[in-house]
CSV table of C-alpha atoms in Angstrom, one decimal:
chain,number,residue,atom,x,y,z
A,254,MET,CA,-35.3,1.5,-4.4
A,255,ALA,CA,-32.6,1.4,-1.8
A,256,LEU,CA,-30.2,-1.6,-1.8
A,257,CYS,CA,-29.9,-3.2,1.6
A,258,VAL,CA,-27.5,-5.5,3.3
A,259,GLY,CA,-28.1,-7.0,6.7
A,260,GLY,CA,-31.1,-4.8,7.3
A,261,ARG,CA,-29.0,-1.6,6.6
A,262,CYS,CA,-29.8,0.4,3.5
A,263,LEU,CA,-26.9,1.2,1.2
A,264,GLY,CA,-28.8,3.0,-1.5
A,265,THR,CA,-28.1,6.4,0.0
A,266,TRP,CA,-24.3,6.1,0.1
A,267,LEU,CA,-23.7,8.4,-2.7
A,268,SER,CA,-26.3,10.9,-1.4
A,269,LEU,CA,-26.0,13.3,1.5
A,270,GLU,CA,-29.7,12.8,2.4
A,271,GLY,CA,-31.5,10.0,4.2
A,272,PRO,CA,-30.2,7.2,6.5
A,273,ARG,CA,-26.5,6.4,6.4
A,274,THR,CA,-24.4,3.4,7.2
A,275,GLY,CA,-20.9,3.3,8.5
A,276,VAL,CA,-17.7,2.0,7.0
A,277,VAL,CA,-14.7,0.9,9.1
A,278,VAL,CA,-11.3,0.7,7.5
A,279,LEU,CA,-8.7,-1.4,9.3
A,280,ILE,CA,-5.0,-0.6,8.8
A,281,GLU,CA,-2.0,-2.2,10.4
A,282,LYS,CA,0.3,0.6,11.2
A,283,ILE,CA,0.8,4.4,10.6
A,284,ASP,CA,3.9,5.6,8.6
A,285,SER,CA,5.0,2.0,8.1
A,286,GLY,CA,6.3,2.7,4.6
A,287,GLY,CA,4.1,-0.1,3.2
A,288,GLY,CA,1.8,0.3,0.3
A,289,SER,CA,-1.5,-0.9,1.7
A,290,GLU,CA,-1.7,1.8,4.5
A,291,PRO,CA,-2.0,4.9,2.3
A,292,THR,CA,-4.2,3.1,-0.2
A,293,LEU,CA,-6.7,2.2,2.6
A,294,VAL,CA,-6.6,5.7,4.0
A,295,GLU,CA,-7.4,7.0,0.5
A,296,PHE,CA,-10.3,4.5,0.4
A,297,ALA,CA,-11.5,6.0,3.7
A,298,VAL,CA,-11.3,9.6,2.3
A,299,ALA,CA,-13.1,8.7,-0.9
A,300,VAL,CA,-16.0,6.9,0.9
A,301,SER,CA,-16.3,9.6,3.6
A,302,GLU,CA,-16.4,12.3,0.9
A,303,GLY,CA,-19.4,10.5,-0.5
A,304,GLY,CA,-21.3,11.3,2.7
A,305,VAL,CA,-20.7,8.0,4.5
A,306,PRO,CA,-19.5,8.2,8.1
A,307,THR,CA,-16.1,6.4,8.0
A,308,HIS,CA,-13.8,5.3,10.8
A,309,ILE,CA,-10.2,4.3,10.5
A,310,VAL,CA,-9.0,1.8,13.1
A,311,VAL,CA,-5.3,1.3,13.5
A,312,SER,CA,-3.9,-2.0,14.9
A,313,SER,CA,-0.6,-0.8,16.2
A,314,SER,CA,0.2,2.9,16.6
A,315,LYS,CA,1.1,5.7,19.1
A,316,TRP,CA,-1.4,8.3,20.1
A,317,VAL,CA,0.7,11.0,18.5
A,318,GLN,CA,0.7,9.1,15.2
A,319,ARG,CA,-3.1,9.0,15.3
A,320,PHE,CA,-3.3,12.6,16.2
A,321,LEU,CA,-1.1,13.6,13.2
A,322,LEU,CA,-3.1,11.4,10.9
A,323,ARG,CA,-6.4,13.1,12.1
A,324,TRP,CA,-4.7,16.5,11.5
A,325,ARG,CA,-3.5,15.5,8.0
A,326,LEU,CA,-6.9,14.1,7.1
A,327,SER,CA,-8.7,17.2,8.3
A,328,ARG,CA,-6.6,19.3,6.0
A,329,ALA,CA,-6.9,17.0,3.0
A,330,SER,CA,-10.6,16.0,3.1
A,331,ARG,CA,-13.0,17.9,1.0
A,332,ARG,CA,-16.8,18.3,0.9
A,333,GLY,CA,-17.4,18.0,4.6
A,334,ALA,CA,-16.2,14.4,4.9
A,335,ARG,CA,-17.0,12.6,8.2
A,336,LEU,CA,-13.8,10.7,9.0
A,337,THR,CA,-12.5,9.6,12.4
A,338,VAL,CA,-9.4,7.7,13.6
A,339,SER,CA,-8.9,5.5,16.7
A,340,SER,CA,-6.8,2.6,18.0
A,341,MET,CA,-7.9,-1.0,17.8
A,342,GLY,CA,-7.1,-1.2,21.5
A,343,ARG,CA,-6.3,-4.9,21.2
A,344,LEU,CA,-10.0,-5.6,20.5
A,345,VAL,CA,-9.4,-7.6,17.4
A,346,ASP,CA,-6.5,-10.0,16.7
A,347,SER,CA,-4.2,-8.5,14.1
A,348,ARG,CA,-0.9,-9.4,12.5
A,349,ALA,CA,0.7,-6.5,14.4
A,350,ALA,CA,-0.9,-6.9,17.8
A,351,ARG,CA,-2.7,-9.8,19.4
A,352,SER,CA,-6.2,-9.3,20.7
A,353,VAL,CA,-6.9,-9.2,24.4
A,354,ALA,CA,-10.1,-10.7,25.9
A,355,LEU,CA,-10.9,-11.7,29.5
A,356,LYS,CA,-10.7,-15.4,28.6
A,357,TYR,CA,-7.1,-14.9,27.3
A,358,LEU,CA,-6.0,-13.7,30.8
A,359,ARG,CA,-6.6,-17.2,32.4
A,360,GLY,CA,-5.9,-20.8,31.5
A,361,PRO,CA,-2.9,-22.2,29.6
A,362,SER,CA,-2.8,-19.3,27.1
A,363,ARG,CA,-3.0,-16.5,29.7
A,364,LEU,CA,-1.5,-13.1,29.0
A,365,ARG,CA,0.4,-10.9,31.3
A,366,PHE,CA,-1.8,-9.2,33.9
A,367,THR,CA,-0.7,-5.8,32.5
A,368,ALA,CA,-2.8,-6.7,29.4
A,369,PHE,CA,-5.8,-6.2,31.6
A,370,ARG,CA,-5.6,-2.4,30.9
A,371,PHE,CA,-6.7,-2.9,27.3
A,372,LEU,CA,-10.1,-4.2,28.5
A,373,LEU,CA,-10.9,-0.7,30.0
A,374,GLY,CA,-9.5,1.4,27.2
A,375,PHE,CA,-11.7,4.3,25.8
A,376,ASP,CA,-10.7,3.7,22.2
A,377,ARG,CA,-11.6,0.0,22.6
A,378,THR,CA,-15.2,0.9,23.6
A,379,ARG,CA,-15.4,3.5,20.8
A,380,THR,CA,-14.1,1.0,18.2
A,381,ARG,CA,-16.5,-1.7,19.3
A,382,ARG,CA,-19.4,0.8,18.8
A,383,PHE,CA,-18.2,1.6,15.3
A,384,LEU,CA,-17.7,-2.0,14.4
A,385,ARG,CA,-21.2,-2.9,15.6
A,386,SER,CA,-22.8,-0.1,13.5
A,387,ALA,CA,-20.8,-0.7,10.3
A,388,SER,CA,-22.2,-2.3,7.2
A,389,VAL,CA,-18.8,-2.7,5.6
A,390,ILE,CA,-15.4,-3.3,7.0
A,391,LEU,CA,-12.5,-2.8,4.6
A,392,THR,CA,-9.0,-4.2,5.3
A,393,SER,CA,-5.8,-5.5,3.7
A,394,GLN,CA,-3.7,-8.3,5.3
A,395,THR,CA,-4.2,-6.6,8.6
A,396,ILE,CA,-6.3,-9.0,10.8
A,397,SER,CA,-5.5,-12.7,11.4
A,398,THR,CA,-7.8,-15.6,10.9
A,399,ARG,CA,-8.8,-15.3,14.5
A,400,GLY,CA,-9.3,-11.6,14.0
A,401,ILE,CA,-11.8,-12.2,11.2
A,402,GLU,CA,-13.8,-14.5,13.5
A,403,GLU,CA,-13.7,-11.8,16.2
A,404,VAL,CA,-14.8,-9.0,13.8
A,405,THR,CA,-17.6,-11.2,12.5
A,406,ARG,CA,-18.9,-11.9,16.0
A,407,LEU,CA,-18.7,-8.2,16.9
A,408,SER,CA,-20.2,-6.6,13.8
A,409,GLY,CA,-21.9,-8.9,11.4
A,410,ALA,CA,-20.6,-6.5,8.7
A,411,ARG,CA,-19.6,-7.5,5.2
A,412,LEU,CA,-15.8,-7.9,5.0
A,413,VAL,CA,-14.0,-6.5,2.0
A,414,LEU,CA,-10.3,-7.4,1.2
A,415,ASN,CA,-8.1,-4.8,-0.4
A,416,HIS,CA,-5.9,-7.1,-2.5
A,417,ASN,CA,-3.0,-4.7,-3.1
A,418,GLY,CA,-0.5,-6.9,-4.8
A,419,SER,CA,0.0,-9.8,-7.2
A,420,PRO,CA,-1.8,-13.0,-5.9
A,421,GLU,CA,1.4,-15.0,-5.6
A,422,ASP,CA,3.2,-12.2,-3.7
A,423,PHE,CA,0.1,-11.6,-1.5
A,424,LEU,CA,0.1,-15.3,-0.5
A,425,TRP,CA,3.7,-15.2,0.6
A,426,LYS,CA,3.2,-12.0,2.5
A,427,TRP,CA,0.4,-13.7,4.4
A,428,PHE,CA,2.6,-16.5,5.7
A,429,ARG,CA,5.7,-14.3,6.4
A,430,ARG,CA,8.1,-17.2,6.5
A,431,PRO,CA,10.6,-18.8,4.2
A,432,GLY,CA,10.4,-22.4,2.9
A,433,PRO,CA,7.9,-24.4,1.1
A,434,LEU,CA,4.2,-24.2,2.0
A,435,THR,CA,2.2,-27.3,2.9
A,436,ALA,CA,-1.2,-28.4,1.8
A,437,ALA,CA,-2.5,-27.4,5.3
A,438,ASP,CA,-1.0,-23.9,4.7
A,439,PHE,CA,-3.0,-23.5,1.5
A,440,THR,CA,-6.1,-24.7,3.2
A,441,GLU,CA,-5.7,-22.1,5.9
A,442,TYR,CA,-5.1,-19.4,3.3
A,443,GLU,CA,-8.2,-20.4,1.3
A,444,ARG,CA,-10.3,-20.3,4.5
A,445,TYR,CA,-9.0,-16.8,5.2
A,446,LEU,CA,-9.8,-15.6,1.7
A,447,ASN,CA,-13.3,-17.2,1.8
A,448,ALA,CA,-14.2,-15.2,4.9
A,449,PHE,CA,-14.4,-12.0,2.7
A,450,SER,CA,-17.6,-11.1,1.0
A,451,SER,CA,-15.8,-9.1,-1.7
A,452,ILE,CA,-12.2,-8.6,-2.9
A,453,ALA,CA,-11.0,-5.3,-4.5
A,454,PHE,CA,-8.0,-5.8,-6.9
A,455,GLN,CA,-5.7,-3.1,-8.1
A,456,SER,CA,-5.6,-4.3,-11.7
A,457,ASP,CA,-7.4,-6.5,-14.1
A,458,ALA,CA,-4.4,-8.8,-14.5
A,459,HIS,CA,-4.2,-9.4,-10.8
A,460,MET,CA,-7.9,-10.3,-10.6
A,461,GLU,CA,-7.4,-12.8,-13.5
A,462,GLU,CA,-4.4,-14.3,-11.9
A,463,PHE,CA,-6.3,-14.7,-8.6
A,464,VAL,CA,-9.2,-16.4,-10.3
A,465,ALA,CA,-6.8,-18.9,-11.9
A,466,LEU,CA,-5.0,-19.5,-8.6
A,467,HIS,CA,-8.2,-19.7,-6.5
A,468,PRO,CA,-11.0,-21.0,-8.9
A,469,ASP,CA,-13.3,-22.0,-6.0
A,470,ASN,CA,-13.3,-18.7,-4.2
A,471,ALA,CA,-16.8,-17.3,-4.1
A,472,SER,CA,-16.1,-13.7,-3.1
A,473,VAL,CA,-17.5,-10.9,-5.3
A,474,LYS,CA,-14.5,-9.5,-7.2
A,475,GLY,CA,-13.8,-6.1,-8.8
A,476,VAL,CA,-11.1,-3.8,-9.9
A,477,VAL,CA,-10.4,-0.4,-8.3
A,478,TRP,CA,-7.4,1.2,-9.9
A,479,PRO,CA,-5.5,2.9,-7.0
A,480,SER,CA,-4.7,6.6,-7.0
A,481,CYS,CA,-2.4,8.8,-4.9
A,482,ASN,CA,-2.5,11.9,-2.7
A,483,GLU,CA,-2.4,14.4,-5.5
A,484,GLN,CA,-2.3,17.5,-3.3
A,485,LYS,CA,0.7,16.1,-1.4
A,486,ILE,CA,2.5,15.3,-4.7
A,487,LEU,CA,1.8,18.7,-6.1
A,488,ALA,CA,3.3,20.2,-3.0
A,489,GLY,CA,6.5,18.4,-3.9
A,490,VAL,CA,6.5,20.2,-7.3
A,491,ARG,CA,6.5,23.5,-5.5
A,492,SER,CA,9.3,22.5,-3.1
A,493,ARG,CA,13.0,23.0,-3.6
A,494,SER,CA,14.9,20.3,-5.5
A,495,PRO,CA,16.8,17.9,-3.2
A,496,PHE,CA,19.2,17.0,-6.0
A,497,ASN,CA,22.5,18.5,-7.0
A,498,GLU,CA,22.1,21.2,-9.7
A,499,GLY,CA,23.3,20.2,-13.1
A,500,SER,CA,23.0,16.4,-12.7
A,501,PHE,CA,20.7,13.9,-14.3
A,502,ASN,CA,19.0,12.1,-11.4
A,503,LEU,CA,17.7,8.5,-11.3
A,504,LEU,CA,15.5,7.7,-8.4
A,505,CYS,CA,14.5,4.3,-6.8
A,506,VAL,CA,11.8,4.3,-4.2
A,507,ALA,CA,11.2,1.0,-2.3
A,508,LYS,CA,12.0,-0.7,0.9
A,509,PHE,CA,15.3,-2.5,0.8
A,510,GLN,CA,14.7,-6.1,0.1
A,511,SER,CA,16.2,-8.4,-2.5
A,512,ALA,CA,12.9,-8.7,-4.4
A,513,LYS,CA,13.1,-5.0,-5.2
A,514,GLY,CA,16.5,-5.4,-7.0
A,515,GLN,CA,18.5,-2.5,-5.4
A,516,LEU,CA,21.7,-4.6,-5.3
A,517,GLU,CA,21.5,-5.4,-9.0
A,518,LEU,CA,20.7,-1.7,-9.7
A,519,VAL,CA,23.9,-0.6,-7.8
A,520,HIS,CA,26.0,-3.0,-9.9
A,521,ALA,CA,24.3,-1.9,-13.1
A,522,PHE,CA,24.9,1.8,-12.2
A,523,GLY,CA,28.5,1.0,-11.4
A,524,SER,CA,29.1,-0.2,-14.9
A,525,LEU,CA,27.4,3.0,-16.3
A,526,ALA,CA,28.9,5.6,-14.1
A,527,GLN,CA,32.1,6.3,-16.2
A,528,GLU,CA,30.2,6.5,-19.5
A,529,PHE,CA,27.6,8.9,-18.0
A,530,PRO,CA,29.5,11.2,-15.5
A,531,ASP,CA,26.6,13.6,-15.0
A,532,VAL,CA,24.2,10.9,-13.9
A,533,ASN,CA,23.5,10.2,-10.2
A,534,MET,CA,21.4,7.5,-8.5
A,535,THR,CA,19.4,8.1,-5.3
A,536,PHE,CA,17.7,5.4,-3.2
A,537,LEU,CA,14.8,6.2,-0.9
A,538,GLY,CA,13.5,3.5,1.5
A,539,GLY,CA,14.2,2.0,4.8
A,540,GLU,CA,15.2,-1.4,5.9
A,541,SER,CA,12.7,-4.3,5.6
A,542,SER,CA,12.6,-7.5,7.6
A,543,GLU,CA,15.5,-8.6,5.4
A,544,ARG,CA,18.0,-7.2,7.8
A,545,GLY,CA,21.4,-6.3,6.5
A,546,TYR,CA,20.4,-6.0,2.8
A,547,ARG,CA,20.5,-2.2,2.8
A,548,ASP,CA,23.9,-2.1,4.5
A,549,HIS,CA,25.2,-4.6,1.9
A,550,CYS,CA,24.0,-2.4,-0.9
A,551,ILE,CA,25.8,0.6,0.6
A,552,ARG,CA,29.1,-1.4,1.0
A,553,VAL,CA,28.9,-2.6,-2.6
A,554,ALA,CA,28.4,1.0,-3.8
A,555,GLN,CA,31.4,2.1,-1.8
A,556,SER,CA,33.5,-0.7,-3.1
A,557,LEU,CA,32.7,0.3,-6.7
A,558,GLY,CA,33.8,3.9,-5.9
A,559,LEU,CA,30.3,5.3,-6.2
A,560,SER,CA,30.2,7.3,-2.9
A,561,GLY,CA,29.8,10.6,-4.7
A,562,ARG,CA,27.3,9.3,-7.3
A,563,VAL,CA,25.0,7.0,-5.4
A,564,PHE,CA,23.0,8.2,-2.4
A,565,PHE,CA,21.1,6.2,0.2
A,566,GLU,CA,18.6,8.6,1.9
A,567,GLY,CA,16.6,6.0,3.9
A,568,TYR,CA,12.9,6.4,4.7
A,569,ARG,CA,11.7,10.0,4.1
A,570,ARG,CA,8.3,11.7,4.3
A,571,ASP,CA,9.2,14.1,1.5
A,572,VAL,CA,9.3,11.5,-1.2
A,573,ALA,CA,7.1,13.9,-3.3
A,574,ALA,CA,10.0,16.4,-3.6
A,575,TYR,CA,12.3,13.7,-4.9
A,576,LEU,CA,9.8,12.4,-7.4
A,577,ALA,CA,8.9,15.8,-8.6
A,578,HIS,CA,12.5,16.8,-9.4
A,579,CYS,CA,14.0,13.5,-10.5
A,580,ASP,CA,14.7,12.9,-14.2
A,581,ALA,CA,13.5,9.3,-14.2
A,582,MET,CA,12.2,6.8,-11.7
A,583,VAL,CA,13.7,3.3,-11.7
A,584,LEU,CA,12.1,0.2,-10.1
A,585,PRO,CA,13.6,-3.2,-10.9
A,586,SER,CA,11.3,-5.3,-8.7
A,587,SER,CA,10.7,-9.0,-9.2
A,588,SER,CA,7.2,-8.7,-7.7
A,589,GLU,CA,4.9,-5.7,-7.3
A,590,GLY,CA,1.4,-4.6,-7.1
A,591,VAL,CA,0.6,-1.3,-8.8
A,592,SER,CA,3.5,0.5,-7.0
A,593,ARG,CA,2.6,3.7,-5.2
A,594,ALA,CA,5.9,5.3,-6.4
A,595,VAL,CA,5.0,4.4,-10.0
A,596,ARG,CA,1.5,5.9,-9.6
A,597,GLU,CA,3.0,9.1,-8.1
A,598,ALA,CA,5.6,9.4,-10.8
A,599,SER,CA,3.0,8.8,-13.6
A,600,PHE,CA,0.7,11.5,-12.1
A,601,LEU,CA,3.7,13.9,-12.4
A,602,GLY,CA,4.5,12.6,-15.9
A,603,ARG,CA,8.0,11.5,-14.8
A,604,PRO,CA,9.7,8.9,-17.0
A,605,ILE,CA,9.6,5.4,-15.5
A,606,VAL,CA,12.0,2.5,-16.1
A,607,CYS,CA,10.6,-0.6,-14.4
A,608,SER,CA,10.2,-4.4,-14.5
A,609,ARG,CA,7.7,-5.7,-17.0
A,610,LEU,CA,5.2,-7.0,-14.3
A,611,SER,CA,1.5,-7.6,-15.0
A,612,GLY,CA,0.3,-5.0,-12.5
A,613,LEU,CA,2.8,-2.3,-13.7
A,614,GLU,CA,2.3,-2.9,-17.4
A,615,GLY,CA,-1.5,-3.2,-17.0
A,616,PHE,CA,-1.5,0.3,-15.3
A,617,LEU,CA,1.1,2.1,-17.6
A,618,GLY,CA,0.4,0.3,-20.8
A,619,PRO,CA,3.0,-1.2,-23.2
A,620,SER,CA,4.6,2.2,-23.9
A,621,GLY,CA,4.1,4.0,-20.6
A,622,ALA,CA,7.6,2.9,-19.4
A,623,LEU,CA,10.9,1.5,-20.6
A,624,TYR,CA,10.7,-2.0,-19.3
A,625,PHE,CA,13.4,-4.3,-17.9
A,626,GLU,CA,13.2,-7.6,-19.6
A,627,ASP,CA,16.2,-9.0,-17.7
A,628,ARG,CA,16.6,-8.3,-14.0
A,629,THR,CA,20.3,-9.3,-13.8
A,630,ALA,CA,22.8,-6.5,-13.3
A,631,ALA,CA,23.8,-6.9,-17.0
A,632,GLY,CA,20.1,-6.7,-18.1
A,633,LEU,CA,19.5,-3.5,-16.0
A,634,HIS,CA,22.7,-2.0,-17.4
A,635,ASN,CA,21.5,-2.5,-21.0
A,636,THR,CA,18.0,-1.0,-20.4
A,637,LEU,CA,19.3,2.0,-18.4
A,638,ARG,CA,22.0,2.7,-21.0
A,639,HIS,CA,19.4,2.6,-23.8
A,640,ALA,CA,17.2,5.0,-21.7
A,641,LEU,CA,20.1,7.4,-21.0
A,642,LEU,CA,21.1,7.5,-24.7
A,643,ASN,CA,17.4,8.1,-25.8
A,644,PRO,CA,16.1,11.0,-23.8
A,645,GLN,CA,13.2,11.5,-26.3
A,646,ALA,CA,12.0,7.9,-25.6
A,647,LEU,CA,12.1,8.7,-21.9
A,648,ARG,CA,10.1,11.9,-22.3
A,649,LEU,CA,7.5,10.2,-24.4
A,650,ALA,CA,7.1,7.3,-21.9
A,651,GLY,CA,6.5,9.9,-19.2
A,652,GLU,CA,3.7,11.5,-21.3
A,653,VAL,CA,2.1,8.2,-21.9
A,654,ALA,CA,2.3,7.3,-18.2
A,655,ARG,CA,0.6,10.6,-17.3
A,656,SER,CA,-2.2,9.9,-19.7
A,657,ALA,CA,-2.6,6.4,-18.2
A,658,TYR,CA,-2.9,7.8,-14.8
A,659,LEU,CA,-5.5,10.4,-15.7
A,660,GLU,CA,-7.5,7.7,-17.6
A,661,LYS,CA,-7.5,5.1,-14.8
A,662,ALA,CA,-6.5,6.5,-11.5
A,663,SER,CA,-7.1,10.3,-11.0
A,664,PHE,CA,-8.3,10.7,-7.4
A,665,ASP,CA,-11.8,11.7,-8.6
A,666,LYS,CA,-12.1,8.5,-10.7
A,667,PHE,CA,-10.6,6.4,-7.9
A,668,ALA,CA,-13.1,7.9,-5.4
A,669,ALA,CA,-16.1,7.1,-7.7
A,670,SER,CA,-14.8,3.6,-8.4
A,671,ALA,CA,-14.2,2.9,-4.7
A,672,ARG,CA,-17.7,4.1,-3.7
A,673,GLY,CA,-19.2,2.3,-6.6
A,674,PHE,CA,-17.5,-1.0,-5.7
A,675,LEU,CA,-18.6,-0.8,-2.1
A,676,LEU,CA,-22.1,0.0,-3.1
A,677,THR,CA,-22.9,-2.2,-6.0
A,678,GLN,CA,-20.6,-5.2,-5.3
A,679,ILE,CA,-21.4,-5.6,-1.6
A,680,SER,CA,-25.1,-5.3,-2.1
A,681,ARG,CA,-25.6,-8.0,-4.7
């Protein structure tokens, strides 16, 4: 018997025969460097490869970015996936671009008259059609509270939240402002969360923390361990090494912000550089909203005389080449989901030295990494020194991380889990 939601049958999702229902995946930006975007794209690929017509809608992007995304997806998709990409066209209010409707062009909240052009956009008409035919809409923190109301009026679809982070960190990212939160703020956030029919978490620990933090939330909950673009990462293995020959290379991949710990890592490496003259440190990642932090890290590295030992490469699309050829990946974050860089490094079996956070340890296991117990510069120094003096321990940690990835998050397992969650959880 087919399972049905809102009059649309879902029982044929995993089959290529019979009636099919659409899935719309909402993402905020393309090539943002954030973690939710590639994970949502992988959700779209996984569902579409199961025979479900799937449409990616981007809130803020240029046509050339969407064209390149379509091209990359056409090369990566397998088994005749039906997957399309379009712009939101300001149809739905998002955290990157406000929605435009005729009523917003008049009255006290009127927009500029130039916004009128969005009402006539081809992508807007196309996206409206997909939203109206969808049974499921999957998003991360992309649409606003008003956007959820607009999506609900347009589609009547079941909304699924991709909860790609620790619950506490996810809450702060939602508000995007410093300072204490009020009771009214929490009420608004609870209302936002309750608008979703289901929530997909990246780890068991994050789901447990969420339930403790939001005990009254009635959404259906489940865990889908995130994967990575395995073909892209394997291409990095075949590429030329970006590192200097003969050196031992530590790699940190993260946007520059104080929560990621790059400044403490620079100080820690400064105190290790003389003892380990063949070890270099490379940082990949662009600036975040915390302006000036990256430049401050660069100035500190220069003041410590590390210009020839510490390299700041900025945001790069060839991260896979760096991960494939580094000797160990380092991530001293104070908050993290299941980091994409950690997943990619574990797929490759690269040794990982990272903070002992619930999402990371839940993914890698207690022996899948060497863990920072203390995130001060002195604490990072001690753990890194132990790692550099014990190459065998590093190698074994990389092997365990590889096994953890294959057990939980190989792309085939992720794809089956993603389709299964959307099928069985949504249709209860």
